[in-house]
Structures are given as structure tokens and as C-alpha cells.
mmCIF file of C-alpha atoms in Angstrom:
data_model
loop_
_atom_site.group_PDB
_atom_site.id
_atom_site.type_symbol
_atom_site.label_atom_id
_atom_site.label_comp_id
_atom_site.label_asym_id
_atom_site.label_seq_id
_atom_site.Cartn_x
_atom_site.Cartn_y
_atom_site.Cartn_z
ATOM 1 C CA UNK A 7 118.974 37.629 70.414
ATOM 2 C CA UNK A 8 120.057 34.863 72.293
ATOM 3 C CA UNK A 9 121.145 35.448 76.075
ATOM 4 C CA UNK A 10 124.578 33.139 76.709
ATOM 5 C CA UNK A 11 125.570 33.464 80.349
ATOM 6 C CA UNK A 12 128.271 36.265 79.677
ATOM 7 C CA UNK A 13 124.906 38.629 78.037
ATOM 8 C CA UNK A 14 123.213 37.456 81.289
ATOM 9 C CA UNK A 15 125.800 38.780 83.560
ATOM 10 C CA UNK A 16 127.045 41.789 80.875
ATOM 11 C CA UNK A 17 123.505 43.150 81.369
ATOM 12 C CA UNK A 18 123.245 42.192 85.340
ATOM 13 C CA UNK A 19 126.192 44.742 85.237
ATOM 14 C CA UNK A 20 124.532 47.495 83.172
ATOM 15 C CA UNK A 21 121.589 47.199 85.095
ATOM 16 C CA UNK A 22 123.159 47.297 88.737
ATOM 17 C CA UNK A 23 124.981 50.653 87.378
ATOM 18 C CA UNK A 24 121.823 52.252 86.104
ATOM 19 C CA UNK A 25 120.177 51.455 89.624
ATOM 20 C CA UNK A 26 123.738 52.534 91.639
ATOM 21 C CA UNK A 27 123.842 55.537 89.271
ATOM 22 C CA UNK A 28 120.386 56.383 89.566
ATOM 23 C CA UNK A 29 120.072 56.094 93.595
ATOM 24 C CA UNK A 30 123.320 58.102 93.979
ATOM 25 C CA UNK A 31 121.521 61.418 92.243
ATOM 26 C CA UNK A 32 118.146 60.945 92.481
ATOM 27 C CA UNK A 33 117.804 63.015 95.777
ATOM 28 C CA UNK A 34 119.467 66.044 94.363
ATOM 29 C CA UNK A 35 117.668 65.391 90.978
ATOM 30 C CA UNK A 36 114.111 64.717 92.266
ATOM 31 C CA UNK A 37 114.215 67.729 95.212
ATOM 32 C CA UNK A 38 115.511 69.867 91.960
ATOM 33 C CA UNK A 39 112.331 69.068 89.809
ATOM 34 C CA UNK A 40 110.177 69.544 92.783
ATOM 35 C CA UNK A 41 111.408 73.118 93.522
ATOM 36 C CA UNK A 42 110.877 73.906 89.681
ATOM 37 C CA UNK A 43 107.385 72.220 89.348
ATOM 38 C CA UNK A 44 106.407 74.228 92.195
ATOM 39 C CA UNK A 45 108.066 77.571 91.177
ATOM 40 C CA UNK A 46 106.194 76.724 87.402
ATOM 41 C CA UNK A 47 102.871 76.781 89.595
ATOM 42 C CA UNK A 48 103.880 79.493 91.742
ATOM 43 C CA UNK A 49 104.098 81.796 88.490
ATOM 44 C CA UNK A 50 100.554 80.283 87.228
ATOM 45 C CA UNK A 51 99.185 81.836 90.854
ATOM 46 C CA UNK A 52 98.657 77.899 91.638
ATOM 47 C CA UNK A 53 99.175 78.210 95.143
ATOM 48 C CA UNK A 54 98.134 75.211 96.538
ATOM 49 C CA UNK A 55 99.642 73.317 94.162
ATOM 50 C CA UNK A 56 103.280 75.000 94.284
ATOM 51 C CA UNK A 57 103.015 74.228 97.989
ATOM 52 C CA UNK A 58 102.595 70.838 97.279
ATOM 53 C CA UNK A 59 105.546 70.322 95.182
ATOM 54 C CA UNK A 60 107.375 72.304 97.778
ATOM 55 C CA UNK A 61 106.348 69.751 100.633
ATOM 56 C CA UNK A 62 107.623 67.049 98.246
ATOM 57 C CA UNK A 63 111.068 68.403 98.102
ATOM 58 C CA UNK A 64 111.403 68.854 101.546
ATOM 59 C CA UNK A 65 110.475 65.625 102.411
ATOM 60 C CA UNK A 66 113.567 64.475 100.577
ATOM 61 C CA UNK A 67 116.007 66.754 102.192
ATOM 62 C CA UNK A 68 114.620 68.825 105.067
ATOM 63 C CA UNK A 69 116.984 71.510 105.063
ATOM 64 C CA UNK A 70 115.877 72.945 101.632
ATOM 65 C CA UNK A 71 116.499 76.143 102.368
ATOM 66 C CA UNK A 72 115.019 77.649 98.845
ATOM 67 C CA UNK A 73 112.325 75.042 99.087
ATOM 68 C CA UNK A 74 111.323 76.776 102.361
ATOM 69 C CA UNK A 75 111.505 79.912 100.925
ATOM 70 C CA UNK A 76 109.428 79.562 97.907
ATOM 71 C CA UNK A 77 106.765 77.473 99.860
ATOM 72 C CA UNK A 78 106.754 80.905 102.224
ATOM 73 C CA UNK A 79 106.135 83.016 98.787
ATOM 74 C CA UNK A 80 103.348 80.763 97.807
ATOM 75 C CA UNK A 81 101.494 81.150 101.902
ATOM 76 C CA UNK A 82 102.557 84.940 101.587
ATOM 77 C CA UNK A 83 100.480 84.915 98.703
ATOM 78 C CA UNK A 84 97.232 83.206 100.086
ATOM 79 C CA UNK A 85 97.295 85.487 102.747
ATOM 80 C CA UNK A 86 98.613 82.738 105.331
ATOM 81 C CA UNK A 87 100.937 84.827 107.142
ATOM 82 C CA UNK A 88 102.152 82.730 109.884
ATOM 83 C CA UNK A 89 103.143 79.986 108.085
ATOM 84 C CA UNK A 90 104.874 82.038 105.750
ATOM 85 C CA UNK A 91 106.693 83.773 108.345
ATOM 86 C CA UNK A 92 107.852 80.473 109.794
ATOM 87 C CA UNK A 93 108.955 79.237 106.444
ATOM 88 C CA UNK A 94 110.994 82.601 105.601
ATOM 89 C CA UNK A 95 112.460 82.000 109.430
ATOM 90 C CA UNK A 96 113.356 78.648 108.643
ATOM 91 C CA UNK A 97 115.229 79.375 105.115
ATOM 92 C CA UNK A 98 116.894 82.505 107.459
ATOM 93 C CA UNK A 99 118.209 79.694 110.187
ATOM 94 C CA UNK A 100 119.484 77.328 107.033
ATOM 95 C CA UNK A 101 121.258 80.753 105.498
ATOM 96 C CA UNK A 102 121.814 83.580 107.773
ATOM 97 C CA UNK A 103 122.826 85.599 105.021
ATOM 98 C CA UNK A 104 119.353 84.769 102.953
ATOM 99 C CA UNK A 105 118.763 88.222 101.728
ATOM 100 C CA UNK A 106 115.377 87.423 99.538
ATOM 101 C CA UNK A 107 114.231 86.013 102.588
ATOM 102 C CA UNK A 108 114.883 89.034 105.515
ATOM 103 C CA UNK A 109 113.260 91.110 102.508
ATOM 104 C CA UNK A 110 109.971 88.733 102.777
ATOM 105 C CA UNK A 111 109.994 88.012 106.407
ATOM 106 C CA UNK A 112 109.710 91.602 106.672
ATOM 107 C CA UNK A 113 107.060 92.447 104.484
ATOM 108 C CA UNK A 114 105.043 89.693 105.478
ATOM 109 C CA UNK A 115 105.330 90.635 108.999
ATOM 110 C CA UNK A 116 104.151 94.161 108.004
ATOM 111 C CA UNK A 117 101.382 92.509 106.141
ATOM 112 C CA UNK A 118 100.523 90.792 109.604
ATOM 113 C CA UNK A 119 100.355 93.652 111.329
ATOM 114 C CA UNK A 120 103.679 92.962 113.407
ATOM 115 C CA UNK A 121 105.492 96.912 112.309
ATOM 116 C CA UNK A 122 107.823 96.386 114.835
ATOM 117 C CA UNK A 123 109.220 92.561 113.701
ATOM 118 C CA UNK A 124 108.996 94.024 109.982
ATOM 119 C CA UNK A 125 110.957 97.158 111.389
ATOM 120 C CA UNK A 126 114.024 95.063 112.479
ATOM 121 C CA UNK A 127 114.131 92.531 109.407
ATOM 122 C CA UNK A 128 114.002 96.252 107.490
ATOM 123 C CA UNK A 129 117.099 97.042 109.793
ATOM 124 C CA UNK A 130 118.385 93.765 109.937
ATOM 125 C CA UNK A 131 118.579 93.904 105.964
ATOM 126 C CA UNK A 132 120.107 97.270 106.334
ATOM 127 C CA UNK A 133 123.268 95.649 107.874
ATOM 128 C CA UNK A 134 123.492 92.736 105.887
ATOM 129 C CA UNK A 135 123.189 94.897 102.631
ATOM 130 C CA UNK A 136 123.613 98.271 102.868
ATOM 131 C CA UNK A 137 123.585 98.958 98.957
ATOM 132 C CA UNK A 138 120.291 97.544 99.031
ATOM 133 C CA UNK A 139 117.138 99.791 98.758
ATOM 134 C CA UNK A 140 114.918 96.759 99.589
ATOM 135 C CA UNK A 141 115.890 97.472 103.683
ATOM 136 C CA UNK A 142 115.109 101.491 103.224
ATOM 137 C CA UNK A 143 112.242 100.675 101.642
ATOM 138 C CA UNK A 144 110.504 98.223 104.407
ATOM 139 C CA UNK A 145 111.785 100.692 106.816
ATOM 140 C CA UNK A 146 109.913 103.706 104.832
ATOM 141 C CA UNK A 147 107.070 101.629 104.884
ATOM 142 C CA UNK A 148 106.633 100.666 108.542
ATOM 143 C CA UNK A 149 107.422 103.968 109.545
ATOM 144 C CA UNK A 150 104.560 104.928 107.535
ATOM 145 C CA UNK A 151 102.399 102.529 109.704
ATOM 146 C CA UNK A 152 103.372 104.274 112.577
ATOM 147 C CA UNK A 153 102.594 107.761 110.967
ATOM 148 C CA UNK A 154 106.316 108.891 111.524
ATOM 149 C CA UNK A 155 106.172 110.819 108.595
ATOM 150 C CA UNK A 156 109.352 112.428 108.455
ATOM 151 C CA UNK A 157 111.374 109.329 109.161
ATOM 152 C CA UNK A 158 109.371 107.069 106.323
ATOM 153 C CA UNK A 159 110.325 110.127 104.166
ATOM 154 C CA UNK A 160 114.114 109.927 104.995
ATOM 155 C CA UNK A 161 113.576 106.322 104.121
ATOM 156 C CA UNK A 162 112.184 106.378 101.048
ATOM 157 C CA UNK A 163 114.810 108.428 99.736
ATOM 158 C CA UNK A 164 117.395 106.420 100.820
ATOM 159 C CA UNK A 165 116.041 103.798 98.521
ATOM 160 C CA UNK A 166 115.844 106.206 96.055
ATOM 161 C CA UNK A 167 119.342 106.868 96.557
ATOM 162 C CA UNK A 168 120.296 103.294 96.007
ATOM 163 C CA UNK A 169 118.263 102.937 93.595
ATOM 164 C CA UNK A 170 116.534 105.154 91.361
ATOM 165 C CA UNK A 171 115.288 103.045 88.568
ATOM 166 C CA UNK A 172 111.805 101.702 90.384
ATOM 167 C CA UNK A 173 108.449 103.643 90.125
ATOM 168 C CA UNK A 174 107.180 102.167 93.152
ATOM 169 C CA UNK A 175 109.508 104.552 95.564
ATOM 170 C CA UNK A 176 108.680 107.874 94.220
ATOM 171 C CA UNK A 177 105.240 106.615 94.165
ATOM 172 C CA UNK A 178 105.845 106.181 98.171
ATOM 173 C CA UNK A 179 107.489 108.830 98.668
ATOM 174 C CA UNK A 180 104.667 110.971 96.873
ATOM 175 C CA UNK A 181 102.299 109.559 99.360
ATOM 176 C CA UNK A 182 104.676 110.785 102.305
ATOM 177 C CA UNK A 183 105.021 113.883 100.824
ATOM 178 C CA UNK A 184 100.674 114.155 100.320
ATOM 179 C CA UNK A 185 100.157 113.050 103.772
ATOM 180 C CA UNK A 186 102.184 116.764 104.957
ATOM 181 C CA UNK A 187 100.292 117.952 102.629
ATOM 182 C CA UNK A 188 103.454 118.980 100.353
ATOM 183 C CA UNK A 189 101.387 118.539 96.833
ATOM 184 C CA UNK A 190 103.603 120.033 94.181
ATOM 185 C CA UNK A 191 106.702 117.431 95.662
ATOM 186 C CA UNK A 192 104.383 114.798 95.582
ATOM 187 C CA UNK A 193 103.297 115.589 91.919
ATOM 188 C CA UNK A 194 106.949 116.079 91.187
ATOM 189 C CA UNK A 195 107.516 112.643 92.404
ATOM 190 C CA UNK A 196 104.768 110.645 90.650
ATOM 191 C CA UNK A 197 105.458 112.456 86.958
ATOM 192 C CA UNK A 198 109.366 110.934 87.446
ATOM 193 C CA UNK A 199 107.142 107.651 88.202
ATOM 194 C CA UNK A 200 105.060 108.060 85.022
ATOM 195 C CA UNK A 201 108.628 108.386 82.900
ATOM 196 C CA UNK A 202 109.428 104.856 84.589
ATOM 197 C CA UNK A 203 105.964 102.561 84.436
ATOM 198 C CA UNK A 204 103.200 104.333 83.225
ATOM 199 C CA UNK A 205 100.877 101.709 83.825
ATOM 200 C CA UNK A 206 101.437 101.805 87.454
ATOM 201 C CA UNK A 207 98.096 102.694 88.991
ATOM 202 C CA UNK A 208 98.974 104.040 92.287
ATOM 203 C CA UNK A 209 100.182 106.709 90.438
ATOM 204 C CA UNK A 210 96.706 107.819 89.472
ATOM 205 C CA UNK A 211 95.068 107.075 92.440
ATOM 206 C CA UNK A 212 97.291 109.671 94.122
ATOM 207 C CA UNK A 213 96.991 112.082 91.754
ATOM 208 C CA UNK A 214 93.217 111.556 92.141
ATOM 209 C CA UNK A 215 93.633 112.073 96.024
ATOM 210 C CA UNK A 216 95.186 115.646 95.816
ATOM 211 C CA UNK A 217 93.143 116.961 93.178
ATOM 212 C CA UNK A 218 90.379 116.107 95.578
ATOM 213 C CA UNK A 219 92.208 118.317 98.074
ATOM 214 C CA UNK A 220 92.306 121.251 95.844
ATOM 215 C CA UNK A 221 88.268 120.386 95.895
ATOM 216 C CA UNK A 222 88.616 119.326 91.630
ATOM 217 C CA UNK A 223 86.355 116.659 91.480
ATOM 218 C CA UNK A 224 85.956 115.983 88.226
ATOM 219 C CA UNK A 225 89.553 115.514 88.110
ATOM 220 C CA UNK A 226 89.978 113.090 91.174
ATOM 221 C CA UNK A 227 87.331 111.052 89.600
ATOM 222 C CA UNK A 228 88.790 110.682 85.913
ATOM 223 C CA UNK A 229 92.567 109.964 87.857
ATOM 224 C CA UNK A 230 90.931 107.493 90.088
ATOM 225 C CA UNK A 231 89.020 105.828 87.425
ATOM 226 C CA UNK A 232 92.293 105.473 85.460
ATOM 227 C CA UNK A 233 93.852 103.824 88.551
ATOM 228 C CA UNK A 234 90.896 101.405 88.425
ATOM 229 C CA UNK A 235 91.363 100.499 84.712
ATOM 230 C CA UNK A 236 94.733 99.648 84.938
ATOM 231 C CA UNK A 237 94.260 97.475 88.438
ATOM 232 C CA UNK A 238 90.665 96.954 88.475
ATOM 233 C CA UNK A 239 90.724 94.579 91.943
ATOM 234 C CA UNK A 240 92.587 97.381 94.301
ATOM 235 C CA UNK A 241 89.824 97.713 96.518
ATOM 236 C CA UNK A 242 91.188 101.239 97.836
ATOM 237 C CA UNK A 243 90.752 102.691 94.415
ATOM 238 C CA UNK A 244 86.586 101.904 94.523
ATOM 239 C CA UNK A 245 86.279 103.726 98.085
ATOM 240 C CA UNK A 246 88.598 107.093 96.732
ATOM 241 C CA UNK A 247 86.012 106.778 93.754
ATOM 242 C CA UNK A 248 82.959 106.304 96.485
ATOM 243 C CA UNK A 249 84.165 109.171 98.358
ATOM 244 C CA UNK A 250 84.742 112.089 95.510
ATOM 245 C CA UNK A 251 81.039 110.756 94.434
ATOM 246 C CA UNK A 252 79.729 111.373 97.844
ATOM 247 C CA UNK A 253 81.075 114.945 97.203
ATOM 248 C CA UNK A 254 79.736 115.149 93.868
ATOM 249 C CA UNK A 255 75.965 114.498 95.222
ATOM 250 C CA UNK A 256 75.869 111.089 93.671
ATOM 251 C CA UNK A 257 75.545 109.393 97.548
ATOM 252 C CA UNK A 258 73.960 105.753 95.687
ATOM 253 C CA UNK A 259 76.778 105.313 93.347
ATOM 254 C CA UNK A 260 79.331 106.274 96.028
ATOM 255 C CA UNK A 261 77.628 103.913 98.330
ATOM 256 C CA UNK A 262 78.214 101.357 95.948
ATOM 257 C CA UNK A 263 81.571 101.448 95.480
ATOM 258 C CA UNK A 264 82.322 101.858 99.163
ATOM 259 C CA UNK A 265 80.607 98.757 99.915
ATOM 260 C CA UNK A 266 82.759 97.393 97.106
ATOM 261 C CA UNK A 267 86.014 97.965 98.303
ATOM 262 C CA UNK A 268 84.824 97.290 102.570
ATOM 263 C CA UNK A 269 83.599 93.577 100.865
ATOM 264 C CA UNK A 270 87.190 93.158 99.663
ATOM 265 C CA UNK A 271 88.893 94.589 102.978
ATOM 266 C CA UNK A 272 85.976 94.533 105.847
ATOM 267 C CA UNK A 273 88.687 96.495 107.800
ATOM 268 C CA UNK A 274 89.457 99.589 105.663
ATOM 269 C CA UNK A 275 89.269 102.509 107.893
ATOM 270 C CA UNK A 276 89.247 104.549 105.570
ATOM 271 C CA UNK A 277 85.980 102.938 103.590
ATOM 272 C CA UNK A 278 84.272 102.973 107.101
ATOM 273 C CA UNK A 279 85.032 106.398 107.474
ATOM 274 C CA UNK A 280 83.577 107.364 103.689
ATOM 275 C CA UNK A 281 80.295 104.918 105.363
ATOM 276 C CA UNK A 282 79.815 106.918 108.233
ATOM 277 C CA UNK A 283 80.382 110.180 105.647
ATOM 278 C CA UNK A 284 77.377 108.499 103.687
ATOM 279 C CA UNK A 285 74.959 108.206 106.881
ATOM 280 C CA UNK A 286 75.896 111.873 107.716
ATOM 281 C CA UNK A 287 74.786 113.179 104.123
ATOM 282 C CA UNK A 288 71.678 110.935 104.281
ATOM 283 C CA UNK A 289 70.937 112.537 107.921
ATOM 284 C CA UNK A 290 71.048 109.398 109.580
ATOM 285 C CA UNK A 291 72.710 110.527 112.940
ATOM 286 C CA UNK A 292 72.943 107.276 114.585
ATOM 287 C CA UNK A 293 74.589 105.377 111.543
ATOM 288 C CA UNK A 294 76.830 108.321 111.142
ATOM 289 C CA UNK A 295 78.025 108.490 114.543
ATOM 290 C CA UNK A 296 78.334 104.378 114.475
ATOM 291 C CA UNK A 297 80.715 104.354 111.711
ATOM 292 C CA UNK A 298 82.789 107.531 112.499
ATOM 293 C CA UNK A 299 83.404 106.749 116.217
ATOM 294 C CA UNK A 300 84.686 103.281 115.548
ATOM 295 C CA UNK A 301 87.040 104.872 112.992
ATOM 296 C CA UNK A 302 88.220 108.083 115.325
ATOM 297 C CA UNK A 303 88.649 105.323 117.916
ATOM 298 C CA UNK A 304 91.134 103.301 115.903
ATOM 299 C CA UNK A 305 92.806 105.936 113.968
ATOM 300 C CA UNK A 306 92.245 109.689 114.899
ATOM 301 C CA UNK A 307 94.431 111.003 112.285
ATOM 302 C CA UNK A 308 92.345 109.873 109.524
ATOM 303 C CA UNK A 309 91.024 113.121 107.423
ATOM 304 C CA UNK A 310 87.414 114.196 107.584
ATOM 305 C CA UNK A 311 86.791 111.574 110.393
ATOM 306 C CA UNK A 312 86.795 114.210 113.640
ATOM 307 C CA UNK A 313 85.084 116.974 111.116
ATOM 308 C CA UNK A 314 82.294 114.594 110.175
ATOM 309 C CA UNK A 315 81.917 113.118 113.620
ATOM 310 C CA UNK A 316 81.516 116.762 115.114
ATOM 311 C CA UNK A 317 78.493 117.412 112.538
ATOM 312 C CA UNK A 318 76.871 114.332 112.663
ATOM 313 C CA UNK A 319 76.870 115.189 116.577
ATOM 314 C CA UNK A 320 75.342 118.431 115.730
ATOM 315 C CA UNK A 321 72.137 116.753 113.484
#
């Protein structure tokens, strides 16, 4: 094809638009396919990489808010707290009325250790939403944390209340209701859970936990191992499982899967408790005493911890 001057200047035209058209979207287009490339590796547990993507977009328009929020999902779930916090923060100062983001500023505050910041997102929430169980439910949660039983109780059901489809909060409130030591609610509670997800393993493990109570061991351990099965990286299930064996007279194999679950979570009271347990029925005062005290220092509501540390005195 032959160019004449009016082709020259025809295409000049087309070509200008294309680059006019092209610069006038591109932000909104290229921050888009950022947030979804990251979100694409957020669901392939790609971390790093959704962050990445995340970054990208928010280099072309800093006040991203979901860009912010998704890149605090992907921190949350690396275990980088702060960061994550500041991201949900920042998403929550772009759009005060960001629920998704209260609702993970909170737990990942509670996940930090900060109950008292996670308490008022939880209430905060509350306000903003009050048909949502998502607020109850952070608020049964850190009231847990700060063993107010009763109250974490009150707040489960609330969230019940709102909603009564999700296995997760009778599963809660079935651990409330084992920690007063209320075992038929509790079992009550986790069989409307089983109707809902069976495959949800906390269900087991609790189940495990008060047949252990009632001093059934062969029961705890066949719940407990069906907790494991279904969600075989929850390091809590390997130390209930280390504990009913310690009871069982099986200390090596119980030993075992303590040390499994405190090389997950080094700071698992409960798993140092179940150690110093271990050092009593091996007659090893010192170790006993090590392990226990530290625990009954931290927490002295933990079960078996002031029992145990009163006989290992008494070797």
C-alpha cells in the first residue's frame, strides 16, 4: 500500500487517539490488573508475590484503598502483623466505613497480642454494623483472651443470633461453655456444628478435650486424632494428643508430639505445661518445676499446671 500524504496524516490521527485514548485509562486500567494479579496470588498462598502486585498498584494511585487492604491480607497472612495493621489503618482512613477492614484490623491486632485495640475495632464494628456477627464475634474472642468467660459467652451468642449459619461460633461457644466446665452445652453446641461443616476439626479436638475430662482416654485420643486428619498442621491438636498419651503411660510418644506442636508455636503454654507434666512422670524434679513455674507464672488458670507444680515440689 502506498502512503499519499492524506494516509500519512489519516494514520498520524489514529495513532495520536490510540496514545490519547490509551493514557487517559491506563491508570485506572493498569492499578485494576494489579489488584487482580495480586488477589490471583493471594488465593495461590503467594504472598510475596501478591504484595508485589499490590505495591505496583499503589504506586499508580496512592490512595488505593482496596489495594491497601488486600496487601494487609497478604502481611496478615505471613505473620507480619504490624505492617498489616498499618495497611488495614490506612484502607480505614481512605474509607471510614471499610467494614472488611475494622473486621481485620481487629483480628490481626488480637493475633498481635494487642486484646484491647482488637476489643474496640470489635466494638467499633459493632456500631458501624450492628447486624453483623463479625463485631460479636471478635468481641467473644478477646474476651476469651482475657478469661471473661461469661462476657465472651454473651458474645458468641450474639453472633449466633445474627447469624446462625457458621460452624465456627458454636464451635466457640462450645469452648466457652468447656472452659465452666458446662460439657453437655458444649456437646450440644459442637453436634449443631457437625450438621453445618463436618470437616471442621476443632470440632473434634474439643470433643477430644472433654472426654479427657470424664478421664476416657481412648476416646480423647481417637477425637483428637480425627481433628489431626482433617487439619494435620494445627499444632494444638499434636500437644492434646501428647498430653492424653502422657496419661495413657506412653510418656515417648507423648513427648514427641509435644515437642511437635512447641516447634510450631515455641510459646504454647499449654505444650510447656504438658513438658513440665512429662519431667514430673519421668521424676525429674528440676525439669518439672522449670517448665511448670514458667507456665503458673504466665497463666495460673491453666488446668493441671498448680496440681502438677505442687507434686513435682513434693518429689
Amino acid at each position: 500500500m502506498q502512503f499519499t500524504t492524506q494516509n500519512i496524516f489519516t494514520y498520524l490521527l489514529i495513532t495520536l487517539f490510540g496514545i490519547i485514548s490509551i493514557s487517559c485509562d491506563s491508570i485506572e486500567d493498569k492499578k485494576g490488573r494489579f489488584l487482580l494479579k495480586g488477589n490471583n496470588k493471594l488465593m495461590e498462598s503467594d504472598y510475596q508475590s501478591a504484595i508485589e502486585y499490590y505495591n505496583e498498584a499503589l504506586k499508580l494511585d496512592p490512595n488505593f484503598d482496596n489495594a491497601y487492604y488486600n496487601r494487609g491480607i497478604a502481611y496478615s497472612a505471613m505473620a507480619k502483623f504490624d505492617p498489616a495493621i498499618h495497611d488495614f489503618s490506612k484502607a480505614i482512613e481512605l474509607t471510614p466505613s471499610y467494614q472488611d477492614a475494622y473486621y481485620q484490623r481487629s483480628i490481626t491486632y488480637l493475633d498481635n497480642g494487642e486484646n484491647y485495640k482488637s476489643l474496640a475495632d470489635a466494638e467499633l464494628l459493632i456500631e458501624l454494623a450492628p447486624e453483623d456477627y463479625r463485631g460479636y464475634f471478635v468481641k467473644g474472642l478477646v474476651m476469651e483472651q482475657l478469661n471473661r468467660f461469661e462476657e465472651s459467652l454473651a458474645s458468641f451468642s450474639k453472633a449466633i443470633e445474627k447469624n446462625s449459619s457458621i460452624a465456627d461460633l458454636y464451635v466457640n461457644r462450645a469452648t466457652i461453655s468447656y472452659y465452666l466446665e458446662d460439657f453437655e452445652t458444649a456437646l450440644t453446641d459442637l453436634e449443631k456444628a457437625v450438621q453445618i461443616n463436618p470437616k471442621e476439626a476443632n470440632i473434634y479436638n474439643i470433643k477430644s478435650l472433654i472426654a479427657f475430662e470424664k478421664d476416657d482416654l481412648s476416646t480423647a485420643i481417637s477425637w483428637v486424632e480425627k481433628a489431626i486428619e482433617l487439619n494435620p498442621s494445627q499444632a494444638y491438636f499434636y500437644n492434646n494428643r501428647g498430653l492424653y498419651l502422657l496419661f495413657k503411660g506412653e510418656l515417648e510418644k507423648g513427648l514427641d508430639d509435644i515437642n511437635l506442636s512447641l516447634k510450631q508455636n515455641s510459646k504454647n503454654l499449654f505444650a510447656l505445661r504438658n513438658k513440665g507434666i512429662y519431667y514430673y512422670l519421668k521424676g525429674n524434679k528440676t525439669l518439672a518445676i522449670k517448665y511448670l513455674e514458667d507456665v503458673y507464672s504466665k497463666n495460673p488458670e491453666i488446668k493441671l499446671t498448680k496440681k502438677y507444680l505442687e507434686l513435682a515440689q513434693e518429689i
